[in-house]
Amino acid sequence: MKNYYKINEISKLYNIGVDSIRYYEELGILHPKRASNGYRQYTTNDIHRLNVIRDLRSLGFSMQSIKAYLENQSISSSLAFMEKEEKIIKEKIKELKRIEESVKIRKKSLRQSQKIIPNQIQKEHFHERKCVALKSSTNRSDADLQLVRLSKEYEKNLFIIGNFNTGYILDMSDENDIHPHSVFIVGNNLESYEFLLPEGDYLTYYYKGKRDESNTYIKALLTYAHTHGYEIDDYAMEFFIIDDHETKIEEEFITQLQIKIK
């Protein structure tokens, strides 16, 4: 068994840059010996320390706290550090499970989207839905920017925008000037939310292709509502069911329009 290892061997073994290893030496965490030719020689003790550094850095511990731990190791300090590690690991597992659940939801949504029949007006019933919105004047060219701003406000609760139903709230108070009023994110797995979309019947319409056809189809929904004697709210919702978060093929985009029946 080798007693000493060169810096390049350590670098390849741990996939750590040579500069990082030298930095650990500067911090006083590693103490390589010097061969007669001046080359650094690392011992099995240095390898043990690199194991500790790698594991603790992956959990987010600072180099200062790692150095303090390695310089003052004892059974009690090791137990205390392990308790911190355990707590962080449990939080990471919890976070990963939430991300996994979000991915499952999105996969299910994508599969269901393949069964959607476009270009049909339907009446659908929806239960209450948690919603957050960014109330600002928007145009269709900056939807992603607005959604990023919105997700930052709720970053403790959101992971990937695509995991939730996103879209516009459309102002229909003037049927001749239907326009986006705000962006929204809907998801019953939101931990906090601004308001609930009310339970009830909605007129819905799906269409494929570019998202800039909404006003045409909204007017068709309004005509349908008037013809069938439905009283509707003065706003509509435009859901980005499938967009460029899932595909770059515009023909695969799916937009859903919803108008609440009073």
Tab-separated table of C-alpha atoms in Angstrom:
chain	number	residue	atom	x	y	z
A	1	MET	CA	0.000	0.000	0.000
A	2	LYS	CA	1.325	3.431	-0.897
A	3	ASN	CA	2.212	5.759	1.964
A	4	TYR	CA	2.302	8.959	-0.066
A	5	TYR	CA	0.339	10.358	-2.993
A	6	LYS	CA	1.198	13.150	-5.399
A	7	ILE	CA	-1.105	16.133	-5.792
A	8	ASN	CA	-2.168	15.067	-9.322
A	9	GLU	CA	-3.130	11.623	-8.016
A	10	ILE	CA	-5.243	13.194	-5.268
A	11	SER	CA	-6.794	15.606	-7.766
A	12	LYS	CA	-7.886	12.785	-10.103
A	13	LEU	CA	-9.027	10.546	-7.268
A	14	TYR	CA	-11.374	13.173	-5.809
A	15	ASN	CA	-12.107	15.132	-8.967
A	16	ILE	CA	-10.891	18.246	-7.161
A	17	GLY	CA	-8.836	20.883	-8.912
A	18	VAL	CA	-5.190	21.190	-7.960
A	19	ASP	CA	-5.799	24.833	-7.034
A	20	SER	CA	-8.500	23.795	-4.550
A	21	ILE	CA	-6.156	21.295	-2.899
A	22	ARG	CA	-3.502	23.982	-2.593
A	23	TYR	CA	-6.140	26.304	-1.137
A	24	TYR	CA	-6.952	23.691	1.526
A	25	GLU	CA	-3.245	23.605	2.303
A	26	GLU	CA	-3.148	27.400	2.622
A	27	LEU	CA	-6.056	27.226	5.055
A	28	GLY	CA	-4.084	24.743	7.115
A	29	ILE	CA	-6.556	21.904	6.609
A	30	LEU	CA	-4.111	19.714	4.671
A	31	HIS	CA	-0.492	19.223	5.721
A	32	PRO	CA	1.416	17.525	2.882
A	33	LYS	CA	5.031	16.591	3.352
A	34	ARG	CA	7.689	17.704	0.911
A	35	ALA	CA	9.825	15.185	-0.968
A	36	SER	CA	13.506	15.843	-1.592
A	37	ASN	CA	12.580	17.205	-5.025
A	38	GLY	CA	10.105	19.663	-3.480
A	39	TYR	CA	6.941	17.867	-4.617
A	40	ARG	CA	4.014	17.655	-2.210
A	41	GLN	CA	3.323	14.233	-0.759
A	42	TYR	CA	-0.083	13.486	0.753
A	43	THR	CA	-0.669	10.847	3.399
A	44	THR	CA	-3.664	8.642	4.178
A	45	ASN	CA	-4.526	11.159	6.901
A	46	ASP	CA	-4.802	13.857	4.214
A	47	ILE	CA	-7.068	11.540	2.235
A	48	HIS	CA	-9.280	11.116	5.305
A	49	ARG	CA	-9.472	14.892	5.656
A	50	LEU	CA	-10.426	15.229	1.972
A	51	ASN	CA	-13.232	12.727	2.565
A	52	VAL	CA	-14.504	14.881	5.422
A	53	ILE	CA	-14.162	18.083	3.391
A	54	ARG	CA	-15.982	16.576	0.395
A	55	ASP	CA	-18.884	15.285	2.495
A	56	LEU	CA	-19.301	18.453	4.555
A	57	ARG	CA	-18.937	20.796	1.561
A	58	SER	CA	-21.666	18.835	-0.250
A	59	LEU	CA	-23.945	19.648	2.698
A	60	GLY	CA	-23.120	23.344	2.543
A	61	PHE	CA	-20.718	23.713	5.469
A	62	SER	CA	-18.262	26.588	5.132
A	63	MET	CA	-14.518	25.970	4.930
A	64	GLN	CA	-14.095	27.924	8.167
A	65	SER	CA	-16.477	25.631	10.081
A	66	ILE	CA	-14.842	22.545	8.553
A	67	LYS	CA	-11.397	23.785	9.542
A	68	ALA	CA	-12.567	24.521	13.095
A	69	TYR	CA	-14.037	21.016	13.342
A	70	LEU	CA	-10.909	19.273	12.009
A	71	GLU	CA	-8.656	21.266	14.333
A	72	ASN	CA	-10.712	20.440	17.427
A	73	GLN	CA	-11.968	16.910	16.814
A	74	SER	CA	-13.251	14.956	19.775
A	75	ILE	CA	-16.038	12.485	20.357
A	76	SER	CA	-18.345	15.246	21.562
A	77	SER	CA	-17.540	17.600	18.668
A	78	SER	CA	-17.929	14.739	16.165
A	79	LEU	CA	-21.325	13.851	17.624
A	80	ALA	CA	-22.416	17.499	17.486
A	81	PHE	CA	-21.284	17.778	13.867
A	82	MET	CA	-23.057	14.531	12.968
A	83	GLU	CA	-26.288	15.904	14.417
A	84	LYS	CA	-25.930	18.981	12.206
A	85	GLU	CA	-25.224	16.724	9.217
A	86	GLU	CA	-28.251	14.594	9.977
A	87	LYS	CA	-30.516	17.633	10.196
A	88	ILE	CA	-29.268	19.010	6.868
A	89	ILE	CA	-29.579	15.603	5.186
A	90	LYS	CA	-33.193	15.261	6.366
A	91	GLU	CA	-33.984	18.711	4.949
A	92	LYS	CA	-32.377	17.791	1.642
A	93	ILE	CA	-34.333	14.537	1.496
A	94	LYS	CA	-37.533	16.461	2.188
A	95	GLU	CA	-36.695	18.965	-0.543
A	96	LEU	CA	-35.844	16.220	-3.035
A	97	LYS	CA	-39.106	14.428	-2.280
A	98	ARG	CA	-40.995	17.641	-3.004
A	99	ILE	CA	-39.112	18.058	-6.273
A	100	GLU	CA	-39.783	14.410	-7.137
A	101	GLU	CA	-43.495	14.917	-6.491
A	102	SER	CA	-43.491	18.019	-8.690
A	103	VAL	CA	-41.807	16.082	-11.502
A	104	LYS	CA	-44.408	13.311	-11.190
A	105	ILE	CA	-47.211	15.861	-11.377
A	106	ARG	CA	-45.707	17.457	-14.466
A	107	LYS	CA	-45.154	14.085	-16.153
A	108	LYS	CA	-48.781	13.204	-15.503
A	109	SER	CA	-49.865	16.573	-16.865
A	110	LEU	CA	-47.788	16.129	-20.031
A	111	ARG	CA	-49.258	12.687	-20.658
A	112	GLN	CA	-52.778	13.987	-20.106
A	113	SER	CA	-52.128	16.879	-22.484
A	114	GLN	CA	-51.677	14.365	-25.309
A	115	LYS	CA	-55.341	13.389	-24.898
A	116	ILE	CA	-56.652	16.959	-25.170
A	117	ILE	CA	-59.112	17.580	-27.998
A	118	PRO	CA	-58.505	21.153	-29.230
A	119	ASN	CA	-60.902	23.664	-30.762
A	120	GLN	CA	-63.951	22.656	-28.732
A	121	ILE	CA	-65.889	24.817	-26.287
A	122	GLN	CA	-66.733	22.856	-23.160
A	123	LYS	CA	-68.203	23.475	-19.720
A	124	GLU	CA	-65.957	22.052	-17.012
A	125	HIS	CA	-66.218	22.041	-13.225
A	126	PHE	CA	-63.158	22.976	-11.158
A	127	HIS	CA	-62.610	22.813	-7.410
A	128	GLU	CA	-60.949	25.675	-5.540
A	129	ARG	CA	-57.383	26.260	-6.696
A	130	LYS	CA	-54.559	28.011	-4.868
A	131	CYS	CA	-53.154	30.913	-6.820
A	132	VAL	CA	-50.447	33.574	-6.693
A	133	ALA	CA	-50.350	36.475	-9.132
A	134	LEU	CA	-48.191	39.398	-10.078
A	135	LYS	CA	-50.507	42.297	-10.760
A	136	SER	CA	-48.787	44.447	-13.313
A	137	SER	CA	-49.287	45.623	-16.837
A	138	THR	CA	-47.910	42.868	-19.041
A	139	ASN	CA	-47.550	42.060	-22.664
A	140	ARG	CA	-47.155	38.651	-24.207
A	141	SER	CA	-43.485	39.107	-25.047
A	142	ASP	CA	-42.311	39.261	-21.429
A	143	ALA	CA	-44.337	36.448	-19.849
A	144	ASP	CA	-41.264	34.474	-18.805
A	145	LEU	CA	-39.667	37.502	-17.139
A	146	GLN	CA	-42.862	38.249	-15.232
A	147	LEU	CA	-43.191	34.612	-14.154
A	148	VAL	CA	-39.585	34.577	-12.933
A	149	ARG	CA	-40.305	37.712	-10.895
A	150	LEU	CA	-43.402	36.053	-9.471
A	151	SER	CA	-41.587	32.806	-8.656
A	152	LYS	CA	-38.851	34.758	-6.829
A	153	GLU	CA	-41.505	36.203	-4.515
A	154	TYR	CA	-42.514	32.645	-3.658
A	155	GLU	CA	-39.134	30.929	-4.026
A	156	LYS	CA	-39.530	29.082	-0.738
A	157	ASN	CA	-42.563	27.315	-2.165
A	158	LEU	CA	-41.745	26.958	-5.852
A	159	PHE	CA	-39.153	24.838	-7.613
A	160	ILE	CA	-39.715	24.742	-11.343
A	161	ILE	CA	-42.185	27.012	-13.072
A	162	GLY	CA	-43.190	24.174	-15.355
A	163	ASN	CA	-44.405	22.185	-12.339
A	164	PHE	CA	-47.388	24.471	-11.984
A	165	ASN	CA	-50.132	25.832	-14.201
A	166	THR	CA	-48.984	29.253	-15.315
A	167	GLY	CA	-50.533	31.896	-17.478
A	168	TYR	CA	-52.258	35.266	-17.755
A	169	ILE	CA	-55.319	36.752	-16.152
A	170	LEU	CA	-57.018	38.613	-18.992
A	171	ASP	CA	-59.006	41.794	-18.398
A	172	MET	CA	-62.291	41.573	-20.314
A	173	SER	CA	-64.039	44.627	-18.861
A	174	ASP	CA	-63.905	46.076	-22.372
A	175	GLU	CA	-64.584	43.361	-24.948
A	176	ASN	CA	-62.902	45.515	-27.579
A	177	ASP	CA	-59.695	45.708	-25.550
A	178	ILE	CA	-59.004	42.304	-24.025
A	179	HIS	CA	-55.482	42.305	-22.635
A	180	PRO	CA	-53.253	40.589	-20.036
A	181	HIS	CA	-53.755	42.037	-16.584
A	182	SER	CA	-51.281	39.885	-14.640
A	183	VAL	CA	-49.393	36.616	-14.655
A	184	PHE	CA	-50.324	33.809	-12.291
A	185	ILE	CA	-49.215	30.448	-10.978
A	186	VAL	CA	-51.811	27.911	-9.849
A	187	GLY	CA	-51.019	24.798	-7.855
A	188	ASN	CA	-52.645	23.025	-4.951
A	189	ASN	CA	-49.156	22.048	-3.787
A	190	LEU	CA	-48.340	25.708	-3.128
A	191	GLU	CA	-47.623	26.072	0.592
A	192	SER	CA	-48.656	29.724	0.604
A	193	TYR	CA	-50.898	31.585	-1.783
A	194	GLU	CA	-52.642	34.929	-2.329
A	195	PHE	CA	-56.157	33.805	-3.127
A	196	LEU	CA	-58.300	30.894	-4.252
A	197	LEU	CA	-59.767	30.557	-7.694
A	198	PRO	CA	-63.405	29.834	-6.856
A	199	GLU	CA	-64.994	26.444	-7.344
A	200	GLY	CA	-67.573	26.325	-10.086
A	201	ASP	CA	-68.309	25.856	-13.758
A	202	TYR	CA	-66.031	27.350	-16.375
A	203	LEU	CA	-66.262	27.608	-20.134
A	204	THR	CA	-63.014	26.228	-21.526
A	205	TYR	CA	-61.298	26.131	-24.894
A	206	TYR	CA	-58.006	24.523	-25.929
A	207	TYR	CA	-56.028	25.480	-28.973
A	208	LYS	CA	-52.666	24.469	-30.399
A	209	GLY	CA	-49.871	26.561	-31.845
A	210	LYS	CA	-48.697	30.089	-31.055
A	211	ARG	CA	-50.121	31.740	-27.944
A	212	ASP	CA	-51.065	34.972	-29.729
A	213	GLU	CA	-54.487	33.693	-30.863
A	214	SER	CA	-56.174	33.971	-27.473
A	215	ASN	CA	-58.200	37.098	-28.168
A	216	THR	CA	-59.834	35.483	-31.194
A	217	TYR	CA	-60.886	32.440	-29.178
A	218	ILE	CA	-61.929	34.518	-26.158
A	219	LYS	CA	-64.384	36.356	-28.379
A	220	ALA	CA	-65.703	33.011	-29.591
A	221	LEU	CA	-66.219	31.994	-25.942
A	222	LEU	CA	-68.023	35.272	-25.233
A	223	THR	CA	-70.315	34.729	-28.215
A	224	TYR	CA	-71.013	31.178	-27.009
A	225	ALA	CA	-71.783	32.439	-23.479
A	226	HIS	CA	-74.178	35.116	-24.744
A	227	THR	CA	-75.889	32.655	-27.096
A	228	HIS	CA	-76.452	30.136	-24.291
A	229	GLY	CA	-77.509	32.708	-21.712
A	230	TYR	CA	-74.514	32.360	-19.427
A	231	GLU	CA	-73.559	35.263	-17.192
A	232	ILE	CA	-69.773	35.382	-16.936
A	233	ASP	CA	-67.075	37.224	-14.999
A	234	ASP	CA	-65.221	40.163	-16.544
A	235	TYR	CA	-61.906	38.317	-16.622
A	236	ALA	CA	-60.579	35.171	-18.268
A	237	MET	CA	-57.579	32.957	-17.631
A	238	GLU	CA	-55.096	31.862	-20.255
A	239	PHE	CA	-53.208	28.739	-19.139
A	240	PHE	CA	-49.885	27.792	-20.717
A	241	ILE	CA	-50.548	24.037	-20.736
A	242	ILE	CA	-47.626	23.271	-23.041
A	243	ASP	CA	-45.136	25.946	-24.078
A	244	ASP	CA	-41.421	26.394	-24.679
A	245	HIS	CA	-40.612	24.991	-21.238
A	246	GLU	CA	-41.514	21.559	-22.631
A	247	THR	CA	-41.043	21.825	-26.385
A	248	LYS	CA	-39.466	24.058	-29.013
A	249	ILE	CA	-42.006	22.943	-31.624
A	250	GLU	CA	-44.693	25.652	-31.720
A	251	GLU	CA	-47.218	23.255	-33.245
A	252	GLU	CA	-47.042	21.298	-29.979
A	253	PHE	CA	-47.901	24.329	-27.806
A	254	ILE	CA	-51.260	24.019	-26.048
A	255	THR	CA	-53.122	26.959	-24.518
A	256	GLN	CA	-56.293	26.678	-22.480
A	257	LEU	CA	-58.775	29.495	-21.938
A	258	GLN	CA	-61.126	29.533	-18.954
A	259	ILE	CA	-64.019	31.881	-18.176
A	260	LYS	CA	-65.945	31.524	-14.907
A	261	ILE	CA	-69.714	31.195	-15.221
A	262	LYS	CA	-71.464	33.161	-12.483
